[in-house]
Structure formats: C-alpha cells, structure tokens
CSV table of C-alpha atoms in Angstrom, one decimal:
chain,number,residue,atom,x,y,z
A,1,PHE,CA,23.4,77.6,-4.1
A,2,ALA,CA,19.5,78.1,-4.0
A,3,LEU,CA,20.0,81.7,-2.9
A,4,ARG,CA,22.5,82.5,-5.7
A,5,TYR,CA,20.3,80.8,-8.3
A,6,PHE,CA,17.0,82.5,-7.3
A,7,LYS,CA,18.6,85.9,-7.1
A,8,ASP,CA,18.1,86.2,-10.8
A,9,ALA,CA,15.6,83.5,-11.5
A,10,PRO,CA,11.8,83.7,-10.9
A,11,PRO,CA,10.3,82.1,-7.8
A,12,VAL,CA,9.3,78.5,-8.1
A,13,PHE,CA,5.6,79.2,-7.9
A,14,GLN,CA,5.8,81.9,-10.6
A,15,ARG,CA,6.9,79.5,-13.2
A,16,LEU,CA,3.5,77.7,-13.5
A,17,PHE,CA,1.8,81.1,-14.0
A,18,LEU,CA,4.2,82.0,-16.7
A,19,GLU,CA,3.4,78.8,-18.6
A,20,SER,CA,-0.3,79.5,-18.9
A,21,SER,CA,-2.6,82.4,-18.3
A,22,ASP,CA,-5.7,80.1,-18.0
A,23,SER,CA,-6.1,79.4,-14.2
A,24,SER,CA,-8.6,76.7,-14.8
A,25,LEU,CA,-5.8,74.5,-16.3
A,26,VAL,CA,-4.1,74.6,-12.8
A,27,ARG,CA,-6.9,72.7,-11.2
A,28,TYR,CA,-6.7,69.3,-12.9
A,29,GLY,CA,-4.3,66.7,-14.1
A,30,ARG,CA,-0.5,67.3,-14.4
A,31,LYS,CA,-0.9,71.0,-13.9
A,32,ARG,CA,-2.4,70.4,-10.4
A,33,MET,CA,0.3,67.9,-9.5
A,34,LYS,CA,3.0,70.4,-10.6
A,35,LEU,CA,1.4,73.2,-8.6
A,36,ARG,CA,1.4,70.9,-5.5
A,37,ASP,CA,5.1,70.2,-6.0
A,38,LEU,CA,6.0,73.9,-6.6
A,39,MET,CA,4.1,75.1,-3.4
A,40,GLU,CA,5.7,72.4,-1.4
A,41,ALA,CA,9.2,73.4,-2.6
A,42,ALA,CA,8.4,77.0,-1.8
A,43,TYR,CA,7.3,76.0,1.7
A,44,ARG,CA,10.6,74.0,2.1
A,45,PHE,CA,12.7,76.9,1.1
A,46,LEU,CA,10.9,79.3,3.5
A,47,GLN,CA,11.4,76.8,6.4
A,48,GLN,CA,15.1,76.7,5.7
A,49,ASN,CA,15.7,80.4,5.4
A,50,GLN,CA,12.6,82.5,6.1
A,51,PRO,CA,14.3,85.9,6.4
A,52,LYS,CA,15.9,85.6,2.8
A,53,PHE,CA,13.2,84.0,0.8
A,54,SER,CA,10.3,86.0,2.3
A,55,LYS,CA,12.0,89.2,0.9
A,56,LEU,CA,13.5,87.7,-2.2
A,57,TRP,CA,10.1,86.7,-3.8
A,58,ASP,CA,6.8,88.5,-4.3
A,59,TRP,CA,4.4,86.3,-2.3
A,60,SER,CA,1.3,88.4,-3.1
A,61,MET,CA,0.7,86.4,-6.3
A,62,CYS,CA,0.1,83.3,-4.1
A,63,ALA,CA,-3.0,84.7,-2.5
A,64,PRO,CA,-5.4,83.5,-5.1
A,65,LEU,CA,-4.2,80.0,-4.6
A,66,LEU,CA,-6.0,80.0,-1.1
A,67,ARG,CA,-9.2,79.4,-3.2
A,68,SER,CA,-7.8,76.5,-5.0
A,69,HIS,CA,-9.8,73.3,-5.2
A,70,ASP,CA,-6.7,71.3,-4.2
A,71,THR,CA,-6.5,70.9,-0.5
A,72,LEU,CA,-2.7,70.4,-0.5
A,73,VAL,CA,-2.3,73.6,-2.5
A,74,ARG,CA,-4.2,75.5,0.0
A,75,TRP,CA,-2.4,74.0,2.9
A,76,TYR,CA,1.1,74.8,1.5
A,77,THR,CA,0.0,78.3,0.5
A,78,ALA,CA,-1.4,79.1,3.8
A,79,ASN,CA,1.6,77.9,5.6
A,80,CYS,CA,3.9,79.9,3.3
A,81,LEU,CA,1.9,83.1,3.9
A,82,ALA,CA,1.9,82.5,7.7
A,83,LEU,CA,5.7,82.3,7.6
A,84,VAL,CA,6.1,85.3,5.4
A,85,THR,CA,3.9,87.4,7.5
A,86,GLN,CA,5.5,86.0,10.8
A,87,MET,CA,2.2,85.1,12.4
A,88,ASN,CA,2.3,83.7,15.9
A,89,ASP,CA,0.7,80.4,16.7
A,90,GLU,CA,-2.8,81.8,17.5
A,91,HIS,CA,-3.0,83.9,14.4
A,92,LYS,CA,-1.8,81.0,12.2
A,93,SER,CA,-4.3,78.7,13.8
A,94,ASN,CA,-7.1,81.1,13.1
A,95,PHE,CA,-5.8,81.7,9.6
A,96,LEU,CA,-5.8,78.1,8.7
A,97,LYS,CA,-9.3,77.7,10.1
A,98,LYS,CA,-10.5,80.2,7.5
A,99,VAL,CA,-8.6,78.4,4.6
A,100,LEU,CA,-9.3,74.8,5.5
A,101,SER,CA,-12.2,72.9,7.1
A,102,SER,CA,-12.0,71.3,10.5
A,103,GLU,CA,-11.8,67.8,8.8
A,104,GLU,CA,-9.0,68.9,6.6
A,105,LEU,CA,-7.1,70.4,9.4
A,106,LEU,CA,-7.5,67.2,11.4
A,107,HIS,CA,-6.3,65.1,8.5
A,108,PHE,CA,-3.1,67.2,8.1
A,109,ARG,CA,-2.3,67.3,11.8
A,110,VAL,CA,-2.6,63.6,12.1
A,111,ASN,CA,-0.5,63.0,9.0
A,112,TYR,CA,2.2,65.3,10.4
A,113,LEU,CA,2.3,63.4,13.7
A,114,ARG,CA,2.5,60.0,12.0
A,115,ARG,CA,5.3,61.2,9.7
A,116,SER,CA,7.3,62.6,12.7
A,117,CYS,CA,7.0,59.4,14.6
A,118,PHE,CA,8.1,57.3,11.6
A,119,PHE,CA,11.0,59.5,10.7
A,120,VAL,CA,12.5,59.8,14.2
A,121,SER,CA,12.0,56.0,14.8
A,122,TRP,CA,14.4,55.3,12.0
A,123,GLY,CA,17.0,57.9,13.0
A,124,SER,CA,19.2,58.5,16.0
A,125,PHE,CA,18.8,62.1,16.9
A,126,GLY,CA,19.1,61.9,20.7
A,127,VAL,CA,15.3,62.0,21.3
A,128,TYR,CA,13.4,59.6,23.6
A,129,HIS,CA,13.8,56.2,22.1
A,130,LEU,CA,11.2,53.6,22.0
A,131,VAL,CA,11.1,50.1,20.4
A,132,LEU,CA,8.1,50.5,18.2
A,133,VAL,CA,6.4,47.1,18.7
A,134,GLU,CA,2.8,46.6,17.5
A,135,SER,CA,1.0,47.7,20.7
A,136,THR,CA,3.1,50.7,21.1
A,137,CYS,CA,2.5,51.8,17.4
A,138,SER,CA,-1.3,51.4,17.9
A,139,ASN,CA,-1.2,53.3,21.2
A,140,LEU,CA,0.9,56.2,19.4
A,141,GLN,CA,-1.7,56.4,16.6
A,142,SER,CA,-4.5,56.7,19.2
A,143,LEU,CA,-2.6,59.4,21.1
A,144,ALA,CA,-1.6,61.3,17.9
A,145,LEU,CA,-5.2,61.4,16.8
A,146,ALA,CA,-6.4,62.7,20.1
A,147,VAL,CA,-3.7,65.3,20.1
A,148,ALA,CA,-4.5,66.4,16.5
A,149,SER,CA,-8.1,66.8,17.7
A,150,GLN,CA,-6.9,69.0,20.6
A,151,ASN,CA,-8.7,66.9,23.1
A,152,PRO,CA,-7.5,66.3,26.7
A,153,VAL,CA,-6.1,62.8,26.9
A,154,LEU,CA,-6.3,60.3,29.9
A,155,LEU,CA,-4.0,57.3,29.6
A,156,GLU,CA,-5.1,54.4,31.7
A,157,GLY,CA,-3.0,51.3,32.5
A,158,PRO,CA,-1.1,49.3,35.1
A,159,ILE,CA,2.2,50.5,36.6
A,160,GLY,CA,5.1,50.4,34.2
A,161,CYS,CA,3.1,49.8,31.1
A,162,GLY,CA,4.5,52.9,29.3
A,163,LYS,CA,1.9,55.6,29.7
A,164,THR,CA,4.3,58.4,30.5
A,165,ALA,CA,6.8,57.1,27.8
A,166,LEU,CA,4.2,57.4,25.1
A,167,VAL,CA,3.6,61.1,25.9
A,168,GLU,CA,7.3,61.7,26.2
A,169,TYR,CA,8.0,60.2,22.8
A,170,LEU,CA,5.2,62.0,21.0
A,171,ALA,CA,6.6,65.3,22.6
A,172,ALA,CA,10.2,64.5,21.4
A,173,VAL,CA,9.2,63.8,17.8
A,174,THR,CA,7.1,67.1,17.6
A,175,GLY,CA,9.9,69.2,19.0
A,176,ARG,CA,8.8,69.4,22.7
A,177,GLY,CA,11.2,67.0,24.2
A,178,LYS,CA,12.5,69.3,26.9
A,179,PRO,CA,11.0,71.6,29.6
A,180,PRO,CA,9.3,74.1,29.4
A,181,ALA,CA,7.8,72.7,26.2
A,182,ILE,CA,6.4,69.8,28.1
A,183,LEU,CA,5.9,69.9,31.9
A,184,LYS,CA,5.3,67.0,34.2
A,185,VAL,CA,3.7,67.0,37.7
A,186,GLN,CA,3.4,63.9,39.9
A,187,LEU,CA,0.2,64.2,41.9
A,188,GLY,CA,-0.3,62.8,45.4
A,189,ASP,CA,-2.1,63.3,48.7
A,190,GLN,CA,0.0,66.4,49.5
A,191,THR,CA,-0.6,68.1,46.1
A,192,ASP,CA,-2.8,71.2,46.3
A,193,SER,CA,-4.1,73.7,43.8
A,194,LYS,CA,-1.4,76.3,44.7
A,195,MET,CA,1.3,74.0,43.2
A,196,LEU,CA,-0.5,74.1,39.8
A,197,LEU,CA,-2.0,77.6,39.8
A,198,GLY,CA,0.8,79.6,41.6
A,199,MET,CA,1.1,81.8,44.7
A,200,TYR,CA,2.5,85.1,46.0
A,201,ARG,CA,6.1,84.9,47.3
A,202,CYS,CA,8.1,87.5,49.2
A,203,THR,CA,11.0,89.4,47.7
A,204,ASP,CA,14.2,90.9,49.0
A,205,VAL,CA,12.3,94.0,49.8
A,206,PRO,CA,10.5,93.7,53.2
A,207,GLY,CA,6.7,93.7,52.8
A,208,GLU,CA,6.9,93.3,49.0
A,209,PHE,CA,5.3,90.2,47.2
A,210,ILE,CA,5.3,89.1,43.6
A,211,TRP,CA,3.1,86.5,41.8
A,212,GLN,CA,4.9,83.3,41.0
A,213,PRO,CA,2.8,81.3,38.4
A,214,GLY,CA,2.5,77.5,39.0
A,215,THR,CA,3.1,74.7,36.5
A,216,LEU,CA,-0.4,74.5,35.1
A,217,THR,CA,-0.7,78.4,34.8
A,218,GLN,CA,2.6,78.4,32.8
A,219,ALA,CA,1.4,75.8,30.4
A,220,VAL,CA,-2.0,77.3,29.8
A,221,SER,CA,-0.5,80.8,29.3
A,222,ASN,CA,2.3,79.8,27.0
A,223,GLY,CA,0.8,76.9,25.1
A,224,TYR,CA,2.9,74.1,26.5
A,225,TRP,CA,2.1,70.4,26.9
A,226,ILE,CA,1.5,69.3,30.5
A,227,LEU,CA,1.2,65.8,32.0
A,228,LEU,CA,-0.4,65.2,35.3
A,229,GLU,CA,0.7,61.7,36.5
A,230,ASP,CA,-1.7,59.7,38.8
A,231,ILE,CA,-4.7,62.0,38.4
A,232,ASP,CA,-6.7,59.5,40.6
A,233,TYR,CA,-4.7,60.8,43.6
A,234,ALA,CA,-5.6,64.5,43.0
A,235,PRO,CA,-7.5,66.1,45.9
A,236,LEU,CA,-10.8,67.8,45.4
A,237,ASP,CA,-9.4,71.3,45.2
A,238,VAL,CA,-7.2,70.3,42.2
A,239,ILE,CA,-10.1,68.7,40.6
A,240,SER,CA,-12.3,71.8,41.0
A,241,VAL,CA,-9.5,73.8,39.2
A,242,LEU,CA,-9.3,71.4,36.2
A,243,ILE,CA,-13.1,71.2,35.6
A,244,PRO,CA,-13.5,74.7,33.9
A,245,LEU,CA,-10.2,74.2,32.0
A,246,LEU,CA,-11.5,70.9,30.4
A,247,GLU,CA,-15.0,72.3,29.9
A,248,ASN,CA,-14.2,75.7,28.5
A,249,GLY,CA,-10.5,75.9,27.9
A,250,GLU,CA,-10.2,78.5,30.6
A,251,LEU,CA,-8.2,78.5,33.8
A,252,LEU,CA,-9.7,80.3,36.8
A,253,ILE,CA,-7.2,81.6,39.4
A,254,PRO,CA,-9.4,82.3,42.5
A,255,GLY,CA,-7.0,84.4,44.5
A,256,ARG,CA,-6.5,86.9,41.7
A,257,GLY,CA,-9.9,86.6,40.0
A,258,ASP,CA,-8.3,86.0,36.6
A,259,TYR,CA,-9.5,83.9,33.7
A,260,ILE,CA,-6.7,82.6,31.4
A,261,LYS,CA,-7.7,81.3,28.0
A,262,ALA,CA,-5.6,78.3,26.9
A,263,ALA,CA,-3.0,79.5,24.4
A,264,SER,CA,-2.6,77.9,21.0
A,265,GLY,CA,-0.5,74.7,21.3
A,266,PHE,CA,-1.7,73.9,24.8
A,267,GLN,CA,-2.3,70.1,25.4
A,268,PHE,CA,-3.4,68.4,28.6
A,269,PHE,CA,-2.5,64.9,29.4
A,270,ALA,CA,-3.1,62.8,32.5
A,271,THR,CA,-2.4,59.2,33.7
A,272,ARG,CA,-4.4,56.9,35.9
A,273,ARG,CA,-3.3,53.6,37.3
A,274,LEU,CA,-5.3,50.3,36.9
A,275,TYR,CA,-4.8,47.5,39.4
A,276,SER,CA,-5.1,43.8,38.8
A,277,SER,CA,-7.3,41.2,40.4
A,278,GLY,CA,-8.4,37.8,39.8
A,279,SER,CA,-11.3,39.0,37.4
A,280,GLY,CA,-9.1,41.5,35.5
A,281,TRP,CA,-8.1,45.1,35.8
A,282,TYR,CA,-10.0,47.8,37.8
A,283,ARG,CA,-9.3,51.4,38.8
A,284,GLN,CA,-9.3,53.0,42.2
A,285,GLN,CA,-12.9,53.6,43.4
A,286,ASN,CA,-14.3,56.7,45.2
A,287,THR,CA,-11.7,59.3,43.8
A,288,CYS,CA,-12.5,62.9,43.0
A,289,ALA,CA,-11.0,62.3,39.5
A,290,ALA,CA,-14.2,60.5,38.5
A,291,LEU,CA,-15.8,64.0,38.1
A,292,LEU,CA,-13.5,64.5,35.1
A,293,ASP,CA,-14.4,61.3,33.3
A,294,LYS,CA,-16.8,62.7,30.7
A,295,HIS,CA,-14.3,65.3,29.5
A,296,TRP,CA,-11.4,62.9,28.6
A,297,THR,CA,-10.4,61.1,25.4
A,298,LYS,CA,-9.4,57.8,27.1
A,299,ILE,CA,-6.6,55.5,25.8
A,300,LYS,CA,-6.2,52.1,27.5
A,301,VAL,CA,-2.5,51.0,27.7
A,302,ASP,CA,-2.1,47.4,28.3
A,303,ASN,CA,1.1,45.5,29.3
A,304,MET,CA,3.2,44.2,26.4
A,305,SER,CA,2.9,40.6,25.5
A,306,ARG,CA,5.8,38.2,26.0
A,307,ALA,CA,6.6,38.2,22.3
A,308,GLU,CA,6.8,42.1,22.4
A,309,LEU,CA,9.0,41.9,25.5
A,310,LYS,CA,11.3,39.6,23.6
A,311,GLU,CA,11.3,41.9,20.6
A,312,VAL,CA,12.3,44.8,22.9
A,313,LEU,CA,15.1,42.9,24.6
A,314,GLN,CA,16.5,41.7,21.2
A,315,SER,CA,16.4,45.2,19.9
A,316,LYS,CA,18.1,46.9,22.9
A,317,TYR,CA,20.6,44.1,23.8
A,318,GLN,CA,21.5,42.2,20.7
A,319,ASN,CA,24.5,40.5,22.2
A,320,GLN,CA,22.3,38.9,25.0
A,321,GLY,CA,20.3,36.7,22.9
A,322,VAL,CA,21.4,33.5,24.5
A,323,VAL,CA,19.8,34.4,27.9
A,324,THR,CA,16.8,36.4,26.6
A,325,ASP,CA,14.3,33.6,26.9
A,326,ARG,CA,15.6,32.6,30.3
A,327,LEU,CA,15.2,36.2,31.6
A,328,LEU,CA,11.6,36.4,30.3
A,329,ASP,CA,10.8,33.0,31.9
A,330,ILE,CA,11.9,34.4,35.3
A,331,TYR,CA,10.2,37.7,34.9
A,332,CYS,CA,6.9,36.2,33.8
A,333,GLN,CA,7.0,33.8,36.6
A,334,LEU,CA,7.4,36.6,39.1
A,335,THR,CA,4.8,38.8,37.6
A,336,GLY,CA,2.1,36.2,36.7
A,337,ASP,CA,-0.1,36.2,33.6
A,338,LYS,CA,-0.2,39.9,32.9
A,339,HIS,CA,2.3,39.6,30.0
A,340,GLN,CA,0.6,36.5,28.5
A,341,ILE,CA,-1.9,36.6,25.7
A,342,ALA,CA,-5.1,34.7,26.2
A,343,ASP,CA,-4.1,31.6,24.3
A,344,ASP,CA,-0.8,31.4,26.3
A,345,VAL,CA,-2.7,31.6,29.6
A,346,GLU,CA,-5.1,28.9,28.5
A,347,LEU,CA,-2.3,26.6,27.5
A,348,ASP,CA,-0.3,27.3,30.7
A,349,SER,CA,-3.2,26.8,33.0
A,350,ARG,CA,-1.9,23.4,34.0
A,351,ALA,CA,1.3,24.8,35.4
A,352,GLU,CA,-0.6,27.1,37.6
A,353,GLU,CA,-0.3,24.9,40.6
A,354,LYS,CA,3.4,24.8,40.3
A,355,ARG,CA,3.8,28.6,40.5
A,356,PRO,CA,4.9,30.1,43.7
A,357,CYS,CA,2.4,32.2,45.6
A,358,LEU,CA,3.9,35.7,45.7
A,359,GLU,CA,2.4,38.4,47.9
A,360,GLY,CA,3.3,42.0,48.3
A,361,ARG,CA,3.8,44.8,45.8
A,362,GLY,CA,3.6,43.7,42.2
A,363,LEU,CA,6.6,43.8,39.9
A,364,SER,CA,6.6,46.0,36.7
A,365,LEU,CA,8.8,46.9,33.8
A,366,ARG,CA,10.2,49.8,35.9
C-alpha cells in the first residue's frame, strides 16, 4: 500500500518543507516534533524496503537536516542517508561520529539496547529466553552500557550465576544470536594462542599450506562478538596476545607479522570465576589474567536470592507451584547461604548447627 501511495505522493519529509519556507520554524515547538515524526517514518520505510524507497524519493533535500538543533532529527537523518548510500558498518560509524557527539552516540546506543531487551522479553521469537528478575535486569543494564561504550567487558561471579547467559541474551536481542555473529571459546590449561590466532594447515596438494584463521582473528577481522570463558585459566602466551588488542584495538599475529585492526562491531567479553569461603567471595590468585585487569569494564554477577529463584521457578513451571517452596528448601540446604540475602542469613543463624556438613564440589544452578 505504501509503495502505491507514494508513487504519486511527495515523500513524507518533503511535506514539512512544502508548508513553510522559513527553516527557523522547523526548530521549535510543534514543527520540530512533526519533523522528528516525519524523519522517523522515513527511516522506518527505508528499513522495510531500502531498494524501493531509496530510489523513489529524492533524499538530497534531507542533507541540511544534518545541521539541525534537534538531536533526534540528526540521528534519523544520518541513518537514512547511511541506508540510501549503502554504507558499511565502518563508514556508517565514522559518518555518525561527524554528525553526533560521542555523548549523543552513547545515549542512542544505550537506548537501542534497552528497547531491544524490553521488546524481546515480552515476545516469543525463539531467542535465548531469560526470566528478567530484578538482579538480571540490573546486570543487563550494566552490560548494555559497557557494550554501548565499546569497552571490553569482564563478568565476574560464581559458577552457574548466569555470566554467559547474560552475554547470550544481549547478543540474541541485538541480532547476534547465532555463530559466527557471536563466538565462544572455553579456555583451559591446554589452550594456546594458535587456537585463537590461527595456524597454517596442509592441503590436498603435497607441500602446500594455507592459513586458517583462529576464532579471535575471525572475530576481530569481521566485527563479531567473542566470549572467552574462564579467562583466569588462560596461559601467558594467550594473555600476551590479548594485551595489545585491549590496549590499542589491534591484533598482532606473530607468525605472519600482521596487525589486524578491530572491525566495526567487534566486542570482547570474558568471564572469571569467583570462589566462596567463610569470609566471602575471592578470585583465583597468581594467574596471568591479572595483567589484563586495568583494561576491563568489570561487572560483578551475584547469585540470585531465594525470592528471585522462586520467581524463576514460578515463571518457568507454573503448574509446579505446590512443590516450589520444598524444592527451594532442599536446594538452599545443599548450597548453603549463597542464595540468602543478608537478613535471611542473620535470622537463620540459629539453624546453622542443624545443617549437614557437606564437603566436595559445590552445587550451582547448572
């Protein structure tokens, strides 16, 4: 319908210019609000059918709007022109930096991530599903802010508290739910830099070798998201590869002598385990990963409280409400006080002597 209508009608953004030749009237009051709405509508039309609308309308008359006093008008206009001229991610990022300040760009990125999380949480679109309890929402907001700022992110927390799930959820709601848009690597004692950077491998032709890029090299080159799990287990040669990437945004491949600049859209995540003791939580000492501490935006992810666990169970298994409290009693008895809030621990201190002494590997929500 829209294509048939606008085949003979003027573009949506042209109507405001036809009403008044005085551009100063556009800046204030109802005119400004109308211009916001018109440019947003033009952007939505372009998103739905870019090939048709980019040729149907004369977009050159929108160029003066890039100097508008209204930030939203500049934002929609810049995105429209980026779609019309078919800019790639790098060119679009540079273009937006010329039109908007760094603070304005950060504001729009954060709002976009928040709207995405809210929209998908109320729908059922086959993405990674989380029950958005209070602590999860708070952690998602911190994570979204770090991503919008394009900072490398380190999520710290005990086993099974949801560090990886937060990254997967944010990737899903921003259209990066499947590989290769997001890549995950489990680090361990046997992990070396070749797995991340790449190596030469032989072909079917005797004596012939080709370069096979590793997971990190692919992510940096193509602007993917990458998650390195258990960064505290990374050996020194892996840490030495990551330091220049976090410092300068460049990946050095020693065997080839290449420097690869991180492509637009690249985002680096890592997780680190915290361990429990009588005095609280602590992280593994004397690890090479401590060399990276100053480069991270750190997010502490705690265990959910008992009330939040109950909310998750009731949301996931609505027909099991009769046994929910009993299941939580058994689980919390086995795991200790890590899911109790401070007041609950204080009130429950009298029952501490009655609890069984459990030794061995701790239980988690996994």
